[in-house]
Amino acid sequence: MYKNPSFGTPFDFIMEKTSDNQTERTPLLLITAAIEQGGRTMASLLRKGPLLGITGSAQIRNVQGEEVQTLDQIGQETFLGLFRRSRAVLSVLSEEAEMPEVLPCDEKTSLLVAMDPLDGSSNISVNAPIGSIFSIFRPPAPSSSSPEGLFLNASSPLLSAYLLYSVSTSLVLAFSGETRVFTLDPDTGEFLGDGSPWRFPDKGKIYSTNEAYLPRWEKPLQDYLSWIKKERNPSMILRYIGALVGDFHRNLLKGGIYLYPAEAGEKTSGKLRLLYEACPMAHIARNAGGIATDGKQDILTIVPRSVHQRVPLIVGSVDLVREFQERTGHPLSGL
Ligand code: AFP
């Protein structure tokens, strides 16, 4: 099997970026290795999908009231088990559990993990892309608060990651000012990347949103969409997979903007969860030269009020997000 000698692994990336941070090097290596192992396990299961009888509903609802799929449960058990065994994680917050779970660890070097173990579950039964999303936080000091308090008082992400299970399996990591893209070699089990930072391309022309909800959006948002379709020059194209990881990844590689806004009226906070969906994507975008906003403020400056808090999310290339903000009445400052 041909392997380009300049290819590097997530291990190389973390080693390179922690040369002056010995304290966090080990937990970051252990957590990244757990994410890689979970990615290998999930990718291997997903390849067989319906043959294993795991692509259906688990016939229960999660804390958010959403139907849980069997693969949601498998993702939860897989990643939670790996983080437990790493002994580098103080607590895990998951979309699939009401409360964060405290894990046995070496307290001196432990970090917090927030995760959506299986993003885009409605894509499972139709063999469309899905993913897993992670944000790694430093615990607040002193770290004696409640399990929830740890996440509500944590700093912005130290490292963010997602796995995309599609034609191939990608691992995207953002850490220390860089976003890097790795691909799973299914023969060797290694995640390999070309060793260079990834940046959003300039002049992206993709917008991704569920336009079926447009009638329920605020007027400035409706006007923005209408302008995109009728007047913007150069014109844009619409692409929507319906799994945040898939939509974000395409825009990261091609240049584009993803929008999941709040609806006008009672459902004002949008659908996506701050700590394990919006925040990691914002962090990955930022490290790739992009930006994320809730429509009014940078996602990375939002202080969570609850661990499963939802926020509107607009994320992508800086020029497109800036244009969105200007047209909807909240110009970005400082960018
Ligand atoms: P799940 O992780 O619960 O499957 O949610 C997926 C998701 O939150 C996100 O990945 C998508 O972008 C979004 O839902 C799609 O939602 P709509 O069907 O409302 O467009």
mmCIF file with all atom_site columns, N, CA and C in Angstrom, residues 90-154:
data_model
loop_
_atom_site.group_PDB
_atom_site.id
_atom_site.type_symbol
_atom_site.label_atom_id
_atom_site.label_alt_id
_atom_site.label_comp_id
_atom_site.label_asym_id
_atom_site.label_entity_id
_atom_site.label_seq_id
_atom_site.pdbx_PDB_ins_code
_atom_site.Cartn_x
_atom_site.Cartn_y
_atom_site.Cartn_z
_atom_site.occupancy
_atom_site.B_iso_or_equiv
_atom_site.pdbx_formal_charge
_atom_site.auth_seq_id
_atom_site.auth_comp_id
_atom_site.auth_asym_id
_atom_site.auth_atom_id
_atom_site.pdbx_PDB_model_num
ATOM 1   N N  . LEU A 1 90  ? -12.048 13.906 32.856 1.00 0.00 ? 90  LEU A N  1
ATOM 2   C CA . LEU A 1 90  ? -12.681 14.124 34.158 1.00 0.00 ? 90  LEU A CA 1
ATOM 3   C C  . LEU A 1 90  ? -14.184 13.892 34.080 1.00 0.00 ? 90  LEU A C  1
ATOM 4   N N  . SER A 1 91  ? -14.802 14.360 32.988 1.00 0.00 ? 91  SER A N  1
ATOM 5   C CA . SER A 1 91  ? -16.251 14.208 32.856 1.00 0.00 ? 91  SER A CA 1
ATOM 6   C C  . SER A 1 91  ? -16.638 14.287 31.384 1.00 0.00 ? 91  SER A C  1
ATOM 7   N N  . VAL A 1 92  ? -17.689 13.534 31.022 1.00 0.00 ? 92  VAL A N  1
ATOM 8   C CA . VAL A 1 92  ? -18.191 13.534 29.635 1.00 0.00 ? 92  VAL A CA 1
ATOM 9   C C  . VAL A 1 92  ? -19.630 14.030 29.628 1.00 0.00 ? 92  VAL A C  1
ATOM 10  N N  . LEU A 1 93  ? -19.879 15.054 28.836 1.00 0.00 ? 93  LEU A N  1
ATOM 11  C CA . LEU A 1 93  ? -21.238 15.517 28.581 1.00 0.00 ? 93  LEU A CA 1
ATOM 12  C C  . LEU A 1 93  ? -21.629 14.983 27.206 1.00 0.00 ? 93  LEU A C  1
ATOM 13  N N  . SER A 1 94  ? -22.791 14.342 27.114 1.00 0.00 ? 94  SER A N  1
ATOM 14  C CA . SER A 1 94  ? -23.205 13.773 25.830 1.00 0.00 ? 94  SER A CA 1
ATOM 15  C C  . SER A 1 94  ? -24.631 14.161 25.499 1.00 0.00 ? 94  SER A C  1
ATOM 16  N N  . GLU A 1 95  ? -24.892 14.283 24.199 1.00 0.00 ? 95  GLU A N  1
ATOM 17  C CA . GLU A 1 95  ? -26.264 14.523 23.761 1.00 0.00 ? 95  GLU A CA 1
ATOM 18  C C  . GLU A 1 95  ? -27.184 13.425 24.264 1.00 0.00 ? 95  GLU A C  1
ATOM 19  N N  . GLU A 1 96  ? -26.645 12.238 24.466 1.00 0.00 ? 96  GLU A N  1
ATOM 20  C CA . GLU A 1 96  ? -27.460 11.074 24.804 1.00 0.00 ? 96  GLU A CA 1
ATOM 21  C C  . GLU A 1 96  ? -27.702 10.896 26.296 1.00 0.00 ? 96  GLU A C  1
ATOM 22  N N  . ALA A 1 97  ? -27.187 11.780 27.142 1.00 0.00 ? 97  ALA A N  1
ATOM 23  C CA . ALA A 1 97  ? -27.374 11.614 28.595 1.00 0.00 ? 97  ALA A CA 1
ATOM 24  C C  . ALA A 1 97  ? -27.777 12.941 29.218 1.00 0.00 ? 97  ALA A C  1
ATOM 25  N N  . GLU A 1 98  ? -28.682 12.865 30.180 1.00 0.00 ? 98  GLU A N  1
ATOM 26  C CA . GLU A 1 98  ? -29.191 14.104 30.778 1.00 0.00 ? 98  GLU A CA 1
ATOM 27  C C  . GLU A 1 98  ? -28.093 14.871 31.514 1.00 0.00 ? 98  GLU A C  1
ATOM 28  N N  . MET A 1 99  ? -27.276 14.143 32.261 1.00 0.00 ? 99  MET A N  1
ATOM 29  C CA . MET A 1 99  ? -26.246 14.781 33.075 1.00 0.00 ? 99  MET A CA 1
ATOM 30  C C  . MET A 1 99  ? -24.857 14.340 32.629 1.00 0.00 ? 99  MET A C  1
ATOM 31  N N  . PRO A 1 100 ? -23.852 15.205 32.809 1.00 0.00 ? 100 PRO A N  1
ATOM 32  C CA . PRO A 1 100 ? -22.478 14.773 32.520 1.00 0.00 ? 100 PRO A CA 1
ATOM 33  C C  . PRO A 1 100 ? -22.099 13.602 33.428 1.00 0.00 ? 100 PRO A C  1
ATOM 34  N N  . GLU A 1 101 ? -21.267 12.705 32.904 1.00 0.00 ? 101 GLU A N  1
ATOM 35  C CA . GLU A 1 101 ? -20.821 11.561 33.700 1.00 0.00 ? 101 GLU A CA 1
ATOM 36  C C  . GLU A 1 101 ? -19.372 11.771 34.134 1.00 0.00 ? 101 GLU A C  1
ATOM 37  N N  . VAL A 1 102 ? -19.145 11.643 35.445 1.00 0.00 ? 102 VAL A N  1
ATOM 38  C CA . VAL A 1 102 ? -17.786 11.817 35.967 1.00 0.00 ? 102 VAL A CA 1
ATOM 39  C C  . VAL A 1 102 ? -17.052 10.487 35.821 1.00 0.00 ? 102 VAL A C  1
ATOM 40  N N  . LEU A 1 103 ? -15.795 10.542 35.331 1.00 0.00 ? 103 LEU A N  1
ATOM 41  C CA . LEU A 1 103 ? -15.038 9.320  35.058 1.00 0.00 ? 103 LEU A CA 1
ATOM 42  C C  . LEU A 1 103 ? -13.811 9.232  35.966 1.00 0.00 ? 103 LEU A C  1
ATOM 43  N N  . PRO A 1 104 ? -13.325 8.004  36.193 1.00 0.00 ? 104 PRO A N  1
ATOM 44  C CA . PRO A 1 104 ? -12.096 7.853  36.981 1.00 0.00 ? 104 PRO A CA 1
ATOM 45  C C  . PRO A 1 104 ? -10.902 8.359  36.170 1.00 0.00 ? 104 PRO A C  1
ATOM 46  N N  . CYS A 1 105 ? -10.058 9.179  36.781 1.00 0.00 ? 105 CYS A N  1
ATOM 47  C CA . CYS A 1 105 ? -8.936  9.729  36.009 1.00 0.00 ? 105 CYS A CA 1
ATOM 48  C C  . CYS A 1 105 ? -7.837  10.234 36.916 1.00 0.00 ? 105 CYS A C  1
ATOM 49  N N  . ASP A 1 106 ? -6.743  10.613 36.268 1.00 0.00 ? 106 ASP A N  1
ATOM 50  C CA . ASP A 1 106 ? -5.660  11.283 36.973 1.00 0.00 ? 106 ASP A CA 1
ATOM 51  C C  . ASP A 1 106 ? -6.022  12.760 37.016 1.00 0.00 ? 106 ASP A C  1
ATOM 52  N N  . GLU A 1 107 ? -6.450  13.239 38.177 1.00 0.00 ? 107 GLU A N  1
ATOM 53  C CA . GLU A 1 107 ? -7.010  14.590 38.304 1.00 0.00 ? 107 GLU A CA 1
ATOM 54  C C  . GLU A 1 107 ? -6.083  15.696 37.804 1.00 0.00 ? 107 GLU A C  1
ATOM 55  N N  . LYS A 1 108 ? -4.780  15.473 37.920 1.00 0.00 ? 108 LYS A N  1
ATOM 56  C CA . LYS A 1 108 ? -3.842  16.556 37.578 1.00 0.00 ? 108 LYS A CA 1
ATOM 57  C C  . LYS A 1 108 ? -3.873  16.907 36.099 1.00 0.00 ? 108 LYS A C  1
ATOM 58  N N  . THR A 1 109 ? -4.151  15.929 35.290 1.00 0.00 ? 109 THR A N  1
ATOM 59  C CA . THR A 1 109 ? -4.039  16.179 33.850 1.00 0.00 ? 109 THR A CA 1
ATOM 60  C C  . THR A 1 109 ? -5.337  15.918 33.099 1.00 0.00 ? 109 THR A C  1
ATOM 61  N N  . SER A 1 110 ? -6.458  15.906 33.798 1.00 0.00 ? 110 SER A N  1
ATOM 62  C CA . SER A 1 110 ? -7.692  15.502 33.127 1.00 0.00 ? 110 SER A CA 1
ATOM 63  C C  . SER A 1 110 ? -8.410  16.684 32.477 1.00 0.00 ? 110 SER A C  1
ATOM 64  N N  . LEU A 1 111 ? -9.164  16.369 31.443 1.00 0.00 ? 111 LEU A N  1
ATOM 65  C CA . LEU A 1 111 ? -9.890  17.392 30.679 1.00 0.00 ? 111 LEU A CA 1
ATOM 66  C C  . LEU A 1 111 ? -11.362 17.008 30.590 1.00 0.00 ? 111 LEU A C  1
ATOM 67  N N  . LEU A 1 112 ? -12.180 17.916 30.064 1.00 0.00 ? 112 LEU A N  1
ATOM 68  C CA . LEU A 1 112 ? -13.616 17.662 29.904 1.00 0.00 ? 112 LEU A CA 1
ATOM 69  C C  . LEU A 1 112 ? -13.903 17.368 28.434 1.00 0.00 ? 112 LEU A C  1
ATOM 70  N N  . VAL A 1 113 ? -14.843 16.456 28.191 1.00 0.00 ? 113 VAL A N  1
ATOM 71  C CA . VAL A 1 113 ? -15.259 16.163 26.814 1.00 0.00 ? 113 VAL A CA 1
ATOM 72  C C  . VAL A 1 113 ? -16.765 16.373 26.696 1.00 0.00 ? 113 VAL A C  1
ATOM 73  N N  . ALA A 1 114 ? -17.177 17.170 25.707 1.00 0.00 ? 114 ALA A N  1
ATOM 74  C CA . ALA A 1 114 ? -18.608 17.270 25.354 1.00 0.00 ? 114 ALA A CA 1
ATOM 75  C C  . ALA A 1 114 ? -18.744 16.628 23.981 1.00 0.00 ? 114 ALA A C  1
ATOM 76  N N  . MET A 1 115 ? -19.763 15.773 23.804 1.00 0.00 ? 115 MET A N  1
ATOM 77  C CA . MET A 1 115 ? -19.842 15.072 22.512 1.00 0.00 ? 115 MET A CA 1
ATOM 78  C C  . MET A 1 115 ? -21.266 14.834 22.032 1.00 0.00 ? 115 MET A C  1
ATOM 79  N N  . ASP A 1 116 ? -21.389 14.826 20.721 1.00 0.00 ? 116 ASP A N  1
ATOM 80  C CA . ASP A 1 116 ? -22.567 14.265 20.070 1.00 0.00 ? 116 ASP A CA 1
ATOM 81  C C  . ASP A 1 116 ? -22.045 12.998 19.395 1.00 0.00 ? 116 ASP A C  1
ATOM 82  N N  . PRO A 1 117 ? -22.248 11.831 20.037 1.00 0.00 ? 117 PRO A N  1
ATOM 83  C CA . PRO A 1 117 ? -21.595 10.622 19.530 1.00 0.00 ? 117 PRO A CA 1
ATOM 84  C C  . PRO A 1 117 ? -22.064 10.200 18.148 1.00 0.00 ? 117 PRO A C  1
ATOM 85  N N  . LEU A 1 118 ? -23.285 10.592 17.779 1.00 0.00 ? 118 LEU A N  1
ATOM 86  C CA . LEU A 1 118 ? -23.785 10.236 16.439 1.00 0.00 ? 118 LEU A CA 1
ATOM 87  C C  . LEU A 1 118 ? -24.641 11.388 15.933 1.00 0.00 ? 118 LEU A C  1
ATOM 88  N N  . ASP A 1 119 ? -24.044 12.221 15.096 1.00 0.00 ? 119 ASP A N  1
ATOM 89  C CA . ASP A 1 119 ? -24.756 13.393 14.576 1.00 0.00 ? 119 ASP A CA 1
ATOM 90  C C  . ASP A 1 119 ? -25.430 13.035 13.250 1.00 0.00 ? 119 ASP A C  1
ATOM 91  N N  . GLY A 1 120 ? -26.701 13.432 13.144 1.00 0.00 ? 120 GLY A N  1
ATOM 92  C CA . GLY A 1 120 ? -27.416 13.219 11.878 1.00 0.00 ? 120 GLY A CA 1
ATOM 93  C C  . GLY A 1 120 ? -28.100 11.873 11.807 1.00 0.00 ? 120 GLY A C  1
ATOM 94  N N  . SER A 1 121 ? -28.682 11.438 12.933 1.00 0.00 ? 121 SER A N  1
ATOM 95  C CA . SER A 1 121 ? -29.206 10.058 12.951 1.00 0.00 ? 121 SER A CA 1
ATOM 96  C C  . SER A 1 121 ? -30.299 9.789  11.928 1.00 0.00 ? 121 SER A C  1
ATOM 97  N N  . SER A 1 122 ? -30.973 10.838 11.459 1.00 0.00 ? 122 SER A N  1
ATOM 98  C CA . SER A 1 122 ? -32.018 10.554 10.454 1.00 0.00 ? 122 SER A CA 1
ATOM 99  C C  . SER A 1 122 ? -31.405 10.131 9.115  1.00 0.00 ? 122 SER A C  1
ATOM 100 N N  . ASN A 1 123 ? -30.091 10.314 8.964  1.00 0.00 ? 123 ASN A N  1
ATOM 101 C CA . ASN A 1 123 ? -29.423 9.868  7.729  1.00 0.00 ? 123 ASN A CA 1
ATOM 102 C C  . ASN A 1 123 ? -29.053 8.386  7.757  1.00 0.00 ? 123 ASN A C  1
ATOM 103 N N  . ILE A 1 124 ? -29.116 7.768  8.954  1.00 0.00 ? 124 ILE A N  1
ATOM 104 C CA . ILE A 1 124 ? -28.617 6.389  9.084  1.00 0.00 ? 124 ILE A CA 1
ATOM 105 C C  . ILE A 1 124 ? -29.375 5.437  8.162  1.00 0.00 ? 124 ILE A C  1
ATOM 106 N N  . SER A 1 125 ? -30.704 5.511  8.223  1.00 0.00 ? 125 SER A N  1
ATOM 107 C CA . SER A 1 125 ? -31.509 4.511  7.507  1.00 0.00 ? 125 SER A CA 1
ATOM 108 C C  . SER A 1 125 ? -31.451 4.683  5.992  1.00 0.00 ? 125 SER A C  1
ATOM 109 N N  . VAL A 1 126 ? -30.897 5.812  5.511  1.00 0.00 ? 126 VAL A N  1
ATOM 110 C CA . VAL A 1 126 ? -30.820 6.013  4.060  1.00 0.00 ? 126 VAL A CA 1
ATOM 111 C C  . VAL A 1 126 ? -29.368 6.021  3.562  1.00 0.00 ? 126 VAL A C  1
ATOM 112 N N  . ASN A 1 127 ? -28.447 5.548  4.433  1.00 0.00 ? 127 ASN A N  1
ATOM 113 C CA . ASN A 1 127 ? -27.054 5.402  4.034  1.00 0.00 ? 127 ASN A CA 1
ATOM 114 C C  . ASN A 1 127 ? -26.450 6.721  3.543  1.00 0.00 ? 127 ASN A C  1
ATOM 115 N N  . ALA A 1 128 ? -26.783 7.809  4.245  1.00 0.00 ? 128 ALA A N  1
ATOM 116 C CA . ALA A 1 128 ? -26.230 9.136  3.929  1.00 0.00 ? 128 ALA A CA 1
ATOM 117 C C  . ALA A 1 128 ? -25.240 9.521  5.038  1.00 0.00 ? 128 ALA A C  1
ATOM 118 N N  . PRO A 1 129 ? -24.385 10.539 4.790  1.00 0.00 ? 129 PRO A N  1
ATOM 119 C CA . PRO A 1 129 ? -23.306 10.842 5.738  1.00 0.00 ? 129 PRO A CA 1
ATOM 120 C C  . PRO A 1 129 ? -23.808 11.172 7.149  1.00 0.00 ? 129 PRO A C  1
ATOM 121 N N  . ILE A 1 130 ? -23.053 10.699 8.129  1.00 0.00 ? 130 ILE A N  1
ATOM 122 C CA . ILE A 1 130 ? -23.293 11.037 9.534  1.00 0.00 ? 130 ILE A CA 1
ATOM 123 C C  . ILE A 1 130 ? -21.940 11.300 10.195 1.00 0.00 ? 130 ILE A C  1
ATOM 124 N N  . GLY A 1 131 ? -21.961 11.689 11.466 1.00 0.00 ? 131 GLY A N  1
ATOM 125 C CA . GLY A 1 131 ? -20.682 12.019 12.093 1.00 0.00 ? 131 GLY A CA 1
ATOM 126 C C  . GLY A 1 131 ? -20.696 11.872 13.599 1.00 0.00 ? 131 GLY A C  1
ATOM 127 N N  . SER A 1 132 ? -19.588 12.223 14.207 1.00 0.00 ? 132 SER A N  1
ATOM 128 C CA . SER A 1 132 ? -19.454 12.296 15.673 1.00 0.00 ? 132 SER A CA 1
ATOM 129 C C  . SER A 1 132 ? -18.703 13.591 15.957 1.00 0.00 ? 132 SER A C  1
ATOM 130 N N  . ILE A 1 133 ? -19.134 14.327 16.991 1.00 0.00 ? 133 ILE A N  1
ATOM 131 C CA . ILE A 1 133 ? -18.540 15.663 17.244 1.00 0.00 ? 133 ILE A CA 1
ATOM 132 C C  . ILE A 1 133 ? -18.053 15.748 18.698 1.00 0.00 ? 133 ILE A C  1
ATOM 133 N N  . PHE A 1 134 ? -16.913 16.405 18.887 1.00 0.00 ? 134 PHE A N  1
ATOM 134 C CA . PHE A 1 134 ? -16.314 16.490 20.220 1.00 0.00 ? 134 PHE A CA 1
ATOM 135 C C  . PHE A 1 134 ? -15.749 17.883 20.482 1.00 0.00 ? 134 PHE A C  1
ATOM 136 N N  . SER A 1 135 ? -15.953 18.394 21.697 1.00 0.00 ? 135 SER A N  1
ATOM 137 C CA . SER A 1 135 ? -15.141 19.531 22.152 1.00 0.00 ? 135 SER A CA 1
ATOM 138 C C  . SER A 1 135 ? -14.455 19.135 23.444 1.00 0.00 ? 135 SER A C  1
ATOM 139 N N  . ILE A 1 136 ? -13.196 19.499 23.546 1.00 0.00 ? 136 ILE A N  1
ATOM 140 C CA . ILE A 1 136 ? -12.390 19.197 24.723 1.00 0.00 ? 136 ILE A CA 1
ATOM 141 C C  . ILE A 1 136 ? -12.107 20.518 25.425 1.00 0.00 ? 136 ILE A C  1
ATOM 142 N N  . PHE A 1 137 ? -12.473 20.567 26.704 1.00 0.00 ? 137 PHE A N  1
ATOM 143 C CA . PHE A 1 137 ? -12.294 21.802 27.478 1.00 0.00 ? 137 PHE A CA 1
ATOM 144 C C  . PHE A 1 137 ? -11.345 21.554 28.647 1.00 0.00 ? 137 PHE A C  1
ATOM 145 N N  . ARG A 1 138 ? -10.682 22.636 29.069 1.00 0.00 ? 138 ARG A N  1
ATOM 146 C CA . ARG A 1 138 ? -9.981  22.603 30.353 1.00 0.00 ? 138 ARG A CA 1
ATOM 147 C C  . ARG A 1 138 ? -11.032 22.784 31.439 1.00 0.00 ? 138 ARG A C  1
ATOM 148 N N  . PRO A 1 139 ? -10.946 22.039 32.528 1.00 0.00 ? 139 PRO A N  1
ATOM 149 C CA . PRO A 1 139 ? -11.910 22.278 33.608 1.00 0.00 ? 139 PRO A CA 1
ATOM 150 C C  . PRO A 1 139 ? -11.648 23.637 34.242 1.00 0.00 ? 139 PRO A C  1
ATOM 151 N N  . PRO A 1 140 ? -12.681 24.268 34.798 1.00 0.00 ? 140 PRO A N  1
ATOM 152 C CA . PRO A 1 140 ? -12.438 25.543 35.477 1.00 0.00 ? 140 PRO A CA 1
ATOM 153 C C  . PRO A 1 140 ? -11.638 25.301 36.748 1.00 0.00 ? 140 PRO A C  1
ATOM 154 N N  . ALA A 1 141 ? -10.967 26.326 37.201 1.00 0.00 ? 141 ALA A N  1
ATOM 155 C CA . ALA A 1 141 ? -10.226 26.192 38.465 1.00 0.00 ? 141 ALA A CA 1
ATOM 156 C C  . ALA A 1 141 ? -10.920 27.075 39.519 1.00 0.00 ? 141 ALA A C  1
ATOM 157 N N  . PRO A 1 142 ? -11.178 26.621 40.738 1.00 0.00 ? 142 PRO A N  1
ATOM 158 C CA . PRO A 1 142 ? -10.979 25.241 41.182 1.00 0.00 ? 142 PRO A CA 1
ATOM 159 C C  . PRO A 1 142 ? -12.044 24.336 40.580 1.00 0.00 ? 142 PRO A C  1
ATOM 160 N N  . SER A 1 143 ? -11.720 23.062 40.382 1.00 0.00 ? 143 SER A N  1
ATOM 161 C CA . SER A 1 143 ? -12.623 22.162 39.665 1.00 0.00 ? 143 SER A CA 1
ATOM 162 C C  . SER A 1 143 ? -13.551 21.404 40.609 1.00 0.00 ? 143 SER A C  1
ATOM 163 N N  . SER A 1 144 ? -13.925 22.038 41.710 1.00 0.00 ? 144 SER A N  1
ATOM 164 C CA . SER A 1 144 ? -14.729 21.333 42.705 1.00 0.00 ? 144 SER A CA 1
ATOM 165 C C  . SER A 1 144 ? -16.234 21.483 42.493 1.00 0.00 ? 144 SER A C  1
ATOM 166 N N  . SER A 1 145 ? -16.644 22.224 41.419 1.00 0.00 ? 145 SER A N  1
ATOM 167 C CA . SER A 1 145 ? -18.080 22.447 41.251 1.00 0.00 ? 145 SER A CA 1
ATOM 168 C C  . SER A 1 145 ? -18.803 21.170 40.815 1.00 0.00 ? 145 SER A C  1
ATOM 169 N N  . SER A 1 146 ? -20.123 21.258 40.660 1.00 0.00 ? 146 SER A N  1
ATOM 170 C CA . SER A 1 146 ? -20.936 20.111 40.268 1.00 0.00 ? 146 SER A CA 1
ATOM 171 C C  . SER A 1 146 ? -20.547 19.657 38.857 1.00 0.00 ? 146 SER A C  1
ATOM 172 N N  . PRO A 1 147 ? -20.934 18.439 38.456 1.00 0.00 ? 147 PRO A N  1
ATOM 173 C CA . PRO A 1 147 ? -20.630 17.992 37.084 1.00 0.00 ? 147 PRO A CA 1
ATOM 174 C C  . PRO A 1 147 ? -21.123 18.985 36.034 1.00 0.00 ? 147 PRO A C  1
ATOM 175 N N  . GLU A 1 148 ? -22.313 19.534 36.239 1.00 0.00 ? 148 GLU A N  1
ATOM 176 C CA . GLU A 1 148 ? -22.812 20.530 35.280 1.00 0.00 ? 148 GLU A CA 1
ATOM 177 C C  . GLU A 1 148 ? -21.974 21.799 35.325 1.00 0.00 ? 148 GLU A C  1
ATOM 178 N N  . GLY A 1 149 ? -21.633 22.224 36.561 1.00 0.00 ? 149 GLY A N  1
ATOM 179 C CA . GLY A 1 149 ? -20.860 23.452 36.757 1.00 0.00 ? 149 GLY A CA 1
ATOM 180 C C  . GLY A 1 149 ? -19.523 23.405 36.042 1.00 0.00 ? 149 GLY A C  1
ATOM 181 N N  . LEU A 1 150 ? -18.932 22.219 35.968 1.00 0.00 ? 150 LEU A N  1
ATOM 182 C CA . LEU A 1 150 ? -17.645 22.087 35.268 1.00 0.00 ? 150 LEU A CA 1
ATOM 183 C C  . LEU A 1 150 ? -17.778 22.573 33.832 1.00 0.00 ? 150 LEU A C  1
ATOM 184 N N  . PHE A 1 151 ? -18.874 22.157 33.162 1.00 0.00 ? 151 PHE A N  1
ATOM 185 C CA . PHE A 1 151 ? -19.055 22.513 31.748 1.00 0.00 ? 151 PHE A CA 1
ATOM 186 C C  . PHE A 1 151 ? -19.540 23.952 31.588 1.00 0.00 ? 151 PHE A C  1
ATOM 187 N N  . LEU A 1 152 ? -20.337 24.419 32.546 1.00 0.00 ? 152 LEU A N  1
ATOM 188 C CA . LEU A 1 152 ? -20.869 25.779 32.412 1.00 0.00 ? 152 LEU A CA 1
ATOM 189 C C  . LEU A 1 152 ? -19.785 26.823 32.649 1.00 0.00 ? 152 LEU A C  1
ATOM 190 N N  . ASN A 1 153 ? -18.750 26.444 33.388 1.00 0.00 ? 153 ASN A N  1
ATOM 191 C CA . ASN A 1 153 ? -17.682 27.399 33.705 1.00 0.00 ? 153 ASN A CA 1
ATOM 192 C C  . ASN A 1 153 ? -16.379 27.115 32.964 1.00 0.00 ? 153 ASN A C  1
ATOM 193 N N  . ALA A 1 154 ? -16.405 26.159 32.039 1.00 0.00 ? 154 ALA A N  1
ATOM 194 C CA . ALA A 1 154 ? -15.169 25.825 31.310 1.00 0.00 ? 154 ALA A CA 1
ATOM 195 C C  . ALA A 1 154 ? -14.809 26.954 30.345 1.00 0.00 ? 154 ALA A C  1
#
